[in-house]
């Protein structure tokens, strides 16, 4: 396996920032905020503390190689829905790390008694789309020109969802 998965903790903020700086910008477009800014990481840590985010990290030899987060808003009309955010280092893709992180976050969604989970990604992230679909997610929406990269180019965002209520566990 070569990696260890655990909960993200406040002391991990600097390591998360270092990890995010190793990722291609295109991998970060679906997040809504640029993870390479310390203020965004600080807001993430605060949201974990407030109970709005559950987050896992994967580390290999002390270096972060992946992360998954379950974002929810218990005060919203959609308190029954969580959004999954998954990032895996390019050198670790295709080895099962993304699946392990996603399954860990799915377990947390079950613990939180969520009824539906969603994931956003650019449609050209074929590996991510295939991973989520293999675990029971299905395409729900395509938002054209939803995000703009630093060069000013727009990109579409695909939204996939998984109805937890209708399934007991992710499909394999």
JSON list of C-alpha atoms in Angstrom, two decimals:
[
{"chain": "A", "resi": 1, "resn": "UNK", "atom": "CA", "xyz": [0.00, 0.00, 0.00]},
{"chain": "A", "resi": 2, "resn": "UNK", "atom": "CA", "xyz": [2.74, 2.52, 0.90]},
{"chain": "A", "resi": 3, "resn": "UNK", "atom": "CA", "xyz": [0.51, 5.12, 2.58]},
{"chain": "A", "resi": 4, "resn": "UNK", "atom": "CA", "xyz": [-1.37, 5.70, 5.81]},
{"chain": "A", "resi": 5, "resn": "UNK", "atom": "CA", "xyz": [-4.82, 7.35, 6.00]},
{"chain": "A", "resi": 6, "resn": "UNK", "atom": "CA", "xyz": [-5.88, 9.34, 9.05]},
{"chain": "A", "resi": 7, "resn": "UNK", "atom": "CA", "xyz": [-7.97, 12.34, 10.06]},
{"chain": "A", "resi": 8, "resn": "UNK", "atom": "CA", "xyz": [-6.76, 15.79, 9.07]},
{"chain": "A", "resi": 9, "resn": "UNK", "atom": "CA", "xyz": [-5.74, 17.79, 12.15]},
{"chain": "A", "resi": 10, "resn": "UNK", "atom": "CA", "xyz": [-5.02, 21.50, 12.70]},
{"chain": "A", "resi": 11, "resn": "UNK", "atom": "CA", "xyz": [-1.30, 20.76, 13.02]},
{"chain": "A", "resi": 12, "resn": "UNK", "atom": "CA", "xyz": [-1.39, 19.48, 9.40]},
{"chain": "A", "resi": 13, "resn": "UNK", "atom": "CA", "xyz": [-2.14, 22.90, 7.86]},
{"chain": "A", "resi": 14, "resn": "UNK", "atom": "CA", "xyz": [1.41, 23.59, 6.64]},
{"chain": "A", "resi": 15, "resn": "UNK", "atom": "CA", "xyz": [1.77, 20.09, 5.19]},
{"chain": "A", "resi": 16, "resn": "UNK", "atom": "CA", "xyz": [-1.59, 20.47, 3.42]},
{"chain": "A", "resi": 17, "resn": "UNK", "atom": "CA", "xyz": [-0.46, 23.75, 1.91]},
{"chain": "A", "resi": 18, "resn": "UNK", "atom": "CA", "xyz": [2.77, 22.10, 0.73]},
{"chain": "A", "resi": 19, "resn": "UNK", "atom": "CA", "xyz": [0.76, 19.21, -0.78]},
{"chain": "A", "resi": 20, "resn": "UNK", "atom": "CA", "xyz": [-1.62, 21.56, -2.59]},
{"chain": "A", "resi": 21, "resn": "UNK", "atom": "CA", "xyz": [1.30, 23.42, -4.12]},
{"chain": "A", "resi": 22, "resn": "UNK", "atom": "CA", "xyz": [2.45, 20.17, -5.79]},
{"chain": "A", "resi": 23, "resn": "UNK", "atom": "CA", "xyz": [-0.87, 19.65, -7.57]},
{"chain": "A", "resi": 24, "resn": "UNK", "atom": "CA", "xyz": [-1.58, 20.87, -11.09]},
{"chain": "A", "resi": 25, "resn": "UNK", "atom": "CA", "xyz": [-3.89, 23.91, -11.10]},
{"chain": "A", "resi": 26, "resn": "UNK", "atom": "CA", "xyz": [-6.41, 21.98, -13.19]},
{"chain": "A", "resi": 27, "resn": "UNK", "atom": "CA", "xyz": [-6.85, 19.50, -10.31]},
{"chain": "A", "resi": 28, "resn": "UNK", "atom": "CA", "xyz": [-7.97, 22.33, -8.03]},
{"chain": "A", "resi": 29, "resn": "UNK", "atom": "CA", "xyz": [-10.54, 24.04, -10.28]},
{"chain": "A", "resi": 30, "resn": "UNK", "atom": "CA", "xyz": [-13.56, 22.18, -8.91]},
{"chain": "A", "resi": 31, "resn": "UNK", "atom": "CA", "xyz": [-12.90, 23.21, -5.30]},
{"chain": "A", "resi": 32, "resn": "UNK", "atom": "CA", "xyz": [-14.34, 26.70, -5.57]},
{"chain": "A", "resi": 33, "resn": "UNK", "atom": "CA", "xyz": [-11.37, 28.15, -3.68]},
{"chain": "A", "resi": 34, "resn": "UNK", "atom": "CA", "xyz": [-7.67, 27.99, -4.43]},
{"chain": "A", "resi": 35, "resn": "UNK", "atom": "CA", "xyz": [-6.25, 25.55, -1.90]},
{"chain": "A", "resi": 36, "resn": "UNK", "atom": "CA", "xyz": [-2.77, 27.02, -2.41]},
{"chain": "A", "resi": 37, "resn": "UNK", "atom": "CA", "xyz": [-3.59, 30.02, -0.20]},
{"chain": "A", "resi": 38, "resn": "UNK", "atom": "CA", "xyz": [-2.94, 29.79, 3.55]},
{"chain": "A", "resi": 39, "resn": "UNK", "atom": "CA", "xyz": [-6.25, 31.58, 4.29]},
{"chain": "A", "resi": 40, "resn": "UNK", "atom": "CA", "xyz": [-8.16, 28.84, 2.47]},
{"chain": "A", "resi": 41, "resn": "UNK", "atom": "CA", "xyz": [-6.38, 26.16, 4.52]},
{"chain": "A", "resi": 42, "resn": "UNK", "atom": "CA", "xyz": [-7.10, 28.13, 7.70]},
{"chain": "A", "resi": 43, "resn": "UNK", "atom": "CA", "xyz": [-10.80, 28.30, 6.76]},
{"chain": "A", "resi": 44, "resn": "UNK", "atom": "CA", "xyz": [-10.74, 24.54, 6.14]},
{"chain": "A", "resi": 45, "resn": "UNK", "atom": "CA", "xyz": [-9.27, 23.90, 9.60]},
{"chain": "A", "resi": 46, "resn": "UNK", "atom": "CA", "xyz": [-11.87, 26.20, 11.17]},
{"chain": "A", "resi": 47, "resn": "UNK", "atom": "CA", "xyz": [-14.69, 24.39, 9.33]},
{"chain": "A", "resi": 48, "resn": "UNK", "atom": "CA", "xyz": [-13.40, 21.05, 10.65]},
{"chain": "A", "resi": 49, "resn": "UNK", "atom": "CA", "xyz": [-13.41, 22.50, 14.16]},
{"chain": "A", "resi": 50, "resn": "UNK", "atom": "CA", "xyz": [-16.98, 23.81, 13.67]},
{"chain": "A", "resi": 51, "resn": "UNK", "atom": "CA", "xyz": [-18.16, 20.42, 12.42]},
{"chain": "A", "resi": 52, "resn": "UNK", "atom": "CA", "xyz": [-18.90, 21.40, 8.81]},
{"chain": "A", "resi": 53, "resn": "UNK", "atom": "CA", "xyz": [-16.10, 19.33, 7.28]},
{"chain": "A", "resi": 54, "resn": "UNK", "atom": "CA", "xyz": [-14.71, 15.88, 7.95]},
{"chain": "A", "resi": 55, "resn": "UNK", "atom": "CA", "xyz": [-11.37, 15.38, 6.29]},
{"chain": "A", "resi": 56, "resn": "UNK", "atom": "CA", "xyz": [-8.92, 12.56, 5.77]},
{"chain": "A", "resi": 57, "resn": "UNK", "atom": "CA", "xyz": [-5.33, 12.74, 4.61]},
{"chain": "A", "resi": 58, "resn": "UNK", "atom": "CA", "xyz": [-3.07, 10.08, 3.20]},
{"chain": "A", "resi": 59, "resn": "UNK", "atom": "CA", "xyz": [0.62, 10.29, 3.89]},
{"chain": "A", "resi": 60, "resn": "UNK", "atom": "CA", "xyz": [3.56, 8.30, 2.65]},
{"chain": "A", "resi": 61, "resn": "UNK", "atom": "CA", "xyz": [6.75, 8.65, 4.66]},
{"chain": "A", "resi": 62, "resn": "UNK", "atom": "CA", "xyz": [5.45, 11.83, 6.30]},
{"chain": "A", "resi": 63, "resn": "UNK", "atom": "CA", "xyz": [4.53, 13.47, 2.98]},
{"chain": "A", "resi": 64, "resn": "UNK", "atom": "CA", "xyz": [0.90, 14.12, 2.08]},
{"chain": "A", "resi": 65, "resn": "UNK", "atom": "CA", "xyz": [-0.11, 12.22, -1.05]},
{"chain": "A", "resi": 66, "resn": "UNK", "atom": "CA", "xyz": [-3.88, 12.60, -0.94]},
{"chain": "A", "resi": 67, "resn": "UNK", "atom": "CA", "xyz": [-6.85, 14.06, 0.85]},
{"chain": "A", "resi": 68, "resn": "UNK", "atom": "CA", "xyz": [-10.60, 13.66, 0.92]},
{"chain": "A", "resi": 69, "resn": "UNK", "atom": "CA", "xyz": [-13.15, 15.90, 2.57]},
{"chain": "A", "resi": 70, "resn": "UNK", "atom": "CA", "xyz": [-16.85, 15.64, 3.27]},
{"chain": "A", "resi": 71, "resn": "UNK", "atom": "CA", "xyz": [-18.38, 19.11, 3.32]},
{"chain": "A", "resi": 72, "resn": "UNK", "atom": "CA", "xyz": [-21.86, 19.72, 4.66]},
{"chain": "A", "resi": 73, "resn": "UNK", "atom": "CA", "xyz": [-23.98, 22.53, 6.03]},
{"chain": "A", "resi": 74, "resn": "UNK", "atom": "CA", "xyz": [-26.23, 21.27, 8.83]},
{"chain": "A", "resi": 75, "resn": "UNK", "atom": "CA", "xyz": [-28.09, 24.62, 8.86]},
{"chain": "A", "resi": 76, "resn": "UNK", "atom": "CA", "xyz": [-29.07, 24.60, 5.17]},
{"chain": "A", "resi": 77, "resn": "UNK", "atom": "CA", "xyz": [-32.09, 23.24, 3.31]},
{"chain": "A", "resi": 78, "resn": "UNK", "atom": "CA", "xyz": [-29.73, 20.53, 2.07]},
{"chain": "A", "resi": 79, "resn": "UNK", "atom": "CA", "xyz": [-28.46, 19.35, 5.44]},
{"chain": "A", "resi": 80, "resn": "UNK", "atom": "CA", "xyz": [-29.03, 15.77, 4.25]},
{"chain": "A", "resi": 81, "resn": "UNK", "atom": "CA", "xyz": [-26.48, 16.23, 1.42]},
{"chain": "A", "resi": 82, "resn": "UNK", "atom": "CA", "xyz": [-22.68, 16.21, 1.64]},
{"chain": "A", "resi": 83, "resn": "UNK", "atom": "CA", "xyz": [-20.10, 17.15, -0.98]},
{"chain": "A", "resi": 84, "resn": "UNK", "atom": "CA", "xyz": [-16.99, 15.03, -1.38]},
{"chain": "A", "resi": 85, "resn": "UNK", "atom": "CA", "xyz": [-13.71, 16.61, -2.41]},
{"chain": "A", "resi": 86, "resn": "UNK", "atom": "CA", "xyz": [-10.90, 14.25, -3.39]},
{"chain": "A", "resi": 87, "resn": "UNK", "atom": "CA", "xyz": [-7.31, 15.06, -4.34]},
{"chain": "A", "resi": 88, "resn": "UNK", "atom": "CA", "xyz": [-4.55, 12.54, -5.06]},
{"chain": "A", "resi": 89, "resn": "UNK", "atom": "CA", "xyz": [-0.94, 13.31, -5.95]},
{"chain": "A", "resi": 90, "resn": "UNK", "atom": "CA", "xyz": [-0.29, 12.59, -9.65]},
{"chain": "A", "resi": 91, "resn": "UNK", "atom": "CA", "xyz": [2.38, 9.99, -8.81]},
{"chain": "A", "resi": 92, "resn": "UNK", "atom": "CA", "xyz": [-0.06, 8.02, -6.63]},
{"chain": "A", "resi": 93, "resn": "UNK", "atom": "CA", "xyz": [-2.97, 7.81, -9.06]},
{"chain": "A", "resi": 94, "resn": "UNK", "atom": "CA", "xyz": [-4.15, 4.46, -10.33]},
{"chain": "A", "resi": 95, "resn": "UNK", "atom": "CA", "xyz": [-2.84, 2.58, -7.27]},
{"chain": "A", "resi": 96, "resn": "UNK", "atom": "CA", "xyz": [-6.03, 2.49, -5.18]},
{"chain": "A", "resi": 97, "resn": "UNK", "atom": "CA", "xyz": [-5.35, 5.51, -2.97]},
{"chain": "A", "resi": 98, "resn": "UNK", "atom": "CA", "xyz": [-8.28, 7.52, -4.35]},
{"chain": "A", "resi": 99, "resn": "UNK", "atom": "CA", "xyz": [-10.59, 4.56, -3.82]},
{"chain": "A", "resi": 100, "resn": "UNK", "atom": "CA", "xyz": [-9.36, 4.08, -0.24]},
{"chain": "A", "resi": 101, "resn": "UNK", "atom": "CA", "xyz": [-9.88, 7.76, 0.57]},
{"chain": "A", "resi": 102, "resn": "UNK", "atom": "CA", "xyz": [-13.29, 7.79, -1.09]},
{"chain": "A", "resi": 103, "resn": "UNK", "atom": "CA", "xyz": [-14.40, 4.69, 0.80]},
{"chain": "A", "resi": 104, "resn": "UNK", "atom": "CA", "xyz": [-13.22, 6.27, 4.07]},
{"chain": "A", "resi": 105, "resn": "UNK", "atom": "CA", "xyz": [-15.22, 9.43, 3.39]},
{"chain": "A", "resi": 106, "resn": "UNK", "atom": "CA", "xyz": [-18.23, 7.33, 2.37]},
{"chain": "A", "resi": 107, "resn": "UNK", "atom": "CA", "xyz": [-18.09, 5.63, 5.78]},
{"chain": "A", "resi": 108, "resn": "UNK", "atom": "CA", "xyz": [-18.07, 9.04, 7.46]},
{"chain": "A", "resi": 109, "resn": "UNK", "atom": "CA", "xyz": [-21.10, 10.08, 5.36]},
{"chain": "A", "resi": 110, "resn": "UNK", "atom": "CA", "xyz": [-22.90, 6.99, 6.68]},
{"chain": "A", "resi": 111, "resn": "UNK", "atom": "CA", "xyz": [-21.93, 7.91, 10.26]},
{"chain": "A", "resi": 112, "resn": "UNK", "atom": "CA", "xyz": [-23.26, 11.43, 9.67]},
{"chain": "A", "resi": 113, "resn": "UNK", "atom": "CA", "xyz": [-26.51, 9.90, 8.37]},
{"chain": "A", "resi": 114, "resn": "UNK", "atom": "CA", "xyz": [-26.34, 11.77, 5.09]},
{"chain": "A", "resi": 115, "resn": "UNK", "atom": "CA", "xyz": [-28.84, 10.72, 2.46]},
{"chain": "A", "resi": 116, "resn": "UNK", "atom": "CA", "xyz": [-26.98, 11.91, -0.63]},
{"chain": "A", "resi": 117, "resn": "UNK", "atom": "CA", "xyz": [-23.41, 12.80, -1.51]},
{"chain": "A", "resi": 118, "resn": "UNK", "atom": "CA", "xyz": [-22.14, 14.74, -4.49]},
{"chain": "A", "resi": 119, "resn": "UNK", "atom": "CA", "xyz": [-18.79, 15.36, -6.13]},
{"chain": "A", "resi": 120, "resn": "UNK", "atom": "CA", "xyz": [-17.69, 18.09, -8.52]},
{"chain": "A", "resi": 121, "resn": "UNK", "atom": "CA", "xyz": [-14.96, 17.65, -11.12]},
{"chain": "A", "resi": 122, "resn": "UNK", "atom": "CA", "xyz": [-14.04, 18.76, -14.59]},
{"chain": "A", "resi": 123, "resn": "UNK", "atom": "CA", "xyz": [-15.40, 16.25, -17.14]},
{"chain": "A", "resi": 124, "resn": "UNK", "atom": "CA", "xyz": [-11.93, 15.69, -18.61]},
{"chain": "A", "resi": 125, "resn": "UNK", "atom": "CA", "xyz": [-10.75, 14.18, -15.31]},
{"chain": "A", "resi": 126, "resn": "UNK", "atom": "CA", "xyz": [-11.62, 10.76, -16.70]},
{"chain": "A", "resi": 127, "resn": "UNK", "atom": "CA", "xyz": [-9.87, 8.78, -13.95]},
{"chain": "A", "resi": 128, "resn": "UNK", "atom": "CA", "xyz": [-11.85, 10.61, -11.26]},
{"chain": "A", "resi": 129, "resn": "UNK", "atom": "CA", "xyz": [-15.14, 10.21, -13.11]},
{"chain": "A", "resi": 130, "resn": "UNK", "atom": "CA", "xyz": [-14.48, 6.47, -13.53]},
{"chain": "A", "resi": 131, "resn": "UNK", "atom": "CA", "xyz": [-13.53, 6.06, -9.86]},
{"chain": "A", "resi": 132, "resn": "UNK", "atom": "CA", "xyz": [-16.66, 7.77, -8.60]},
{"chain": "A", "resi": 133, "resn": "UNK", "atom": "CA", "xyz": [-18.87, 5.87, -11.05]},
{"chain": "A", "resi": 134, "resn": "UNK", "atom": "CA", "xyz": [-17.32, 2.57, -9.95]},
{"chain": "A", "resi": 135, "resn": "UNK", "atom": "CA", "xyz": [-18.53, 3.38, -6.42]},
{"chain": "A", "resi": 136, "resn": "UNK", "atom": "CA", "xyz": [-22.11, 4.06, -7.48]},
{"chain": "A", "resi": 137, "resn": "UNK", "atom": "CA", "xyz": [-22.02, 7.77, -8.36]},
{"chain": "A", "resi": 138, "resn": "UNK", "atom": "CA", "xyz": [-23.91, 8.89, -11.45]},
{"chain": "A", "resi": 139, "resn": "UNK", "atom": "CA", "xyz": [-23.72, 12.05, -13.55]},
{"chain": "A", "resi": 140, "resn": "UNK", "atom": "CA", "xyz": [-26.32, 14.55, -12.44]},
{"chain": "A", "resi": 141, "resn": "UNK", "atom": "CA", "xyz": [-25.37, 17.88, -14.02]},
{"chain": "A", "resi": 142, "resn": "UNK", "atom": "CA", "xyz": [-22.90, 19.63, -16.28]},
{"chain": "A", "resi": 143, "resn": "UNK", "atom": "CA", "xyz": [-22.25, 23.30, -15.58]},
{"chain": "A", "resi": 144, "resn": "UNK", "atom": "CA", "xyz": [-20.73, 24.86, -18.68]},
{"chain": "A", "resi": 145, "resn": "UNK", "atom": "CA", "xyz": [-17.95, 27.44, -18.24]},
{"chain": "A", "resi": 146, "resn": "UNK", "atom": "CA", "xyz": [-18.43, 27.28, -14.47]},
{"chain": "A", "resi": 147, "resn": "UNK", "atom": "CA", "xyz": [-14.83, 27.95, -13.38]},
{"chain": "A", "resi": 148, "resn": "UNK", "atom": "CA", "xyz": [-12.05, 30.13, -14.73]},
{"chain": "A", "resi": 149, "resn": "UNK", "atom": "CA", "xyz": [-8.36, 29.27, -14.36]},
{"chain": "A", "resi": 150, "resn": "UNK", "atom": "CA", "xyz": [-5.62, 31.82, -13.74]},
{"chain": "A", "resi": 151, "resn": "UNK", "atom": "CA", "xyz": [-5.06, 32.23, -17.49]},
{"chain": "A", "resi": 152, "resn": "UNK", "atom": "CA", "xyz": [-8.71, 33.23, -17.91]},
{"chain": "A", "resi": 153, "resn": "UNK", "atom": "CA", "xyz": [-9.83, 30.02, -19.62]},
{"chain": "A", "resi": 154, "resn": "UNK", "atom": "CA", "xyz": [-13.22, 28.67, -18.60]},
{"chain": "A", "resi": 155, "resn": "UNK", "atom": "CA", "xyz": [-13.88, 25.02, -17.79]},
{"chain": "A", "resi": 156, "resn": "UNK", "atom": "CA", "xyz": [-17.00, 22.94, -17.36]},
{"chain": "A", "resi": 157, "resn": "UNK", "atom": "CA", "xyz": [-17.79, 21.25, -14.05]},
{"chain": "A", "resi": 158, "resn": "UNK", "atom": "CA", "xyz": [-19.55, 17.91, -13.84]},
{"chain": "A", "resi": 159, "resn": "UNK", "atom": "CA", "xyz": [-21.60, 17.04, -10.77]},
{"chain": "A", "resi": 160, "resn": "UNK", "atom": "CA", "xyz": [-21.93, 13.39, -9.85]},
{"chain": "A", "resi": 161, "resn": "UNK", "atom": "CA", "xyz": [-24.14, 12.13, -7.04]},
{"chain": "A", "resi": 162, "resn": "UNK", "atom": "CA", "xyz": [-24.75, 9.02, -5.00]},
{"chain": "A", "resi": 163, "resn": "UNK", "atom": "CA", "xyz": [-28.07, 8.38, -3.30]},
{"chain": "A", "resi": 164, "resn": "UNK", "atom": "CA", "xyz": [-27.05, 6.73, -0.02]},
{"chain": "A", "resi": 165, "resn": "UNK", "atom": "CA", "xyz": [-30.65, 6.10, 1.02]},
{"chain": "A", "resi": 166, "resn": "UNK", "atom": "CA", "xyz": [-31.19, 3.76, -1.94]},
{"chain": "A", "resi": 167, "resn": "UNK", "atom": "CA", "xyz": [-27.98, 1.80, -1.42]},
{"chain": "A", "resi": 168, "resn": "UNK", "atom": "CA", "xyz": [-26.46, 0.23, 1.67]},
{"chain": "A", "resi": 169, "resn": "UNK", "atom": "CA", "xyz": [-22.84, 0.52, 0.52]},
{"chain": "A", "resi": 170, "resn": "UNK", "atom": "CA", "xyz": [-20.87, 1.77, -2.50]},
{"chain": "A", "resi": 171, "resn": "UNK", "atom": "CA", "xyz": [-20.93, -0.58, -5.48]},
{"chain": "A", "resi": 172, "resn": "UNK", "atom": "CA", "xyz": [-17.72, -2.42, -6.25]}
]
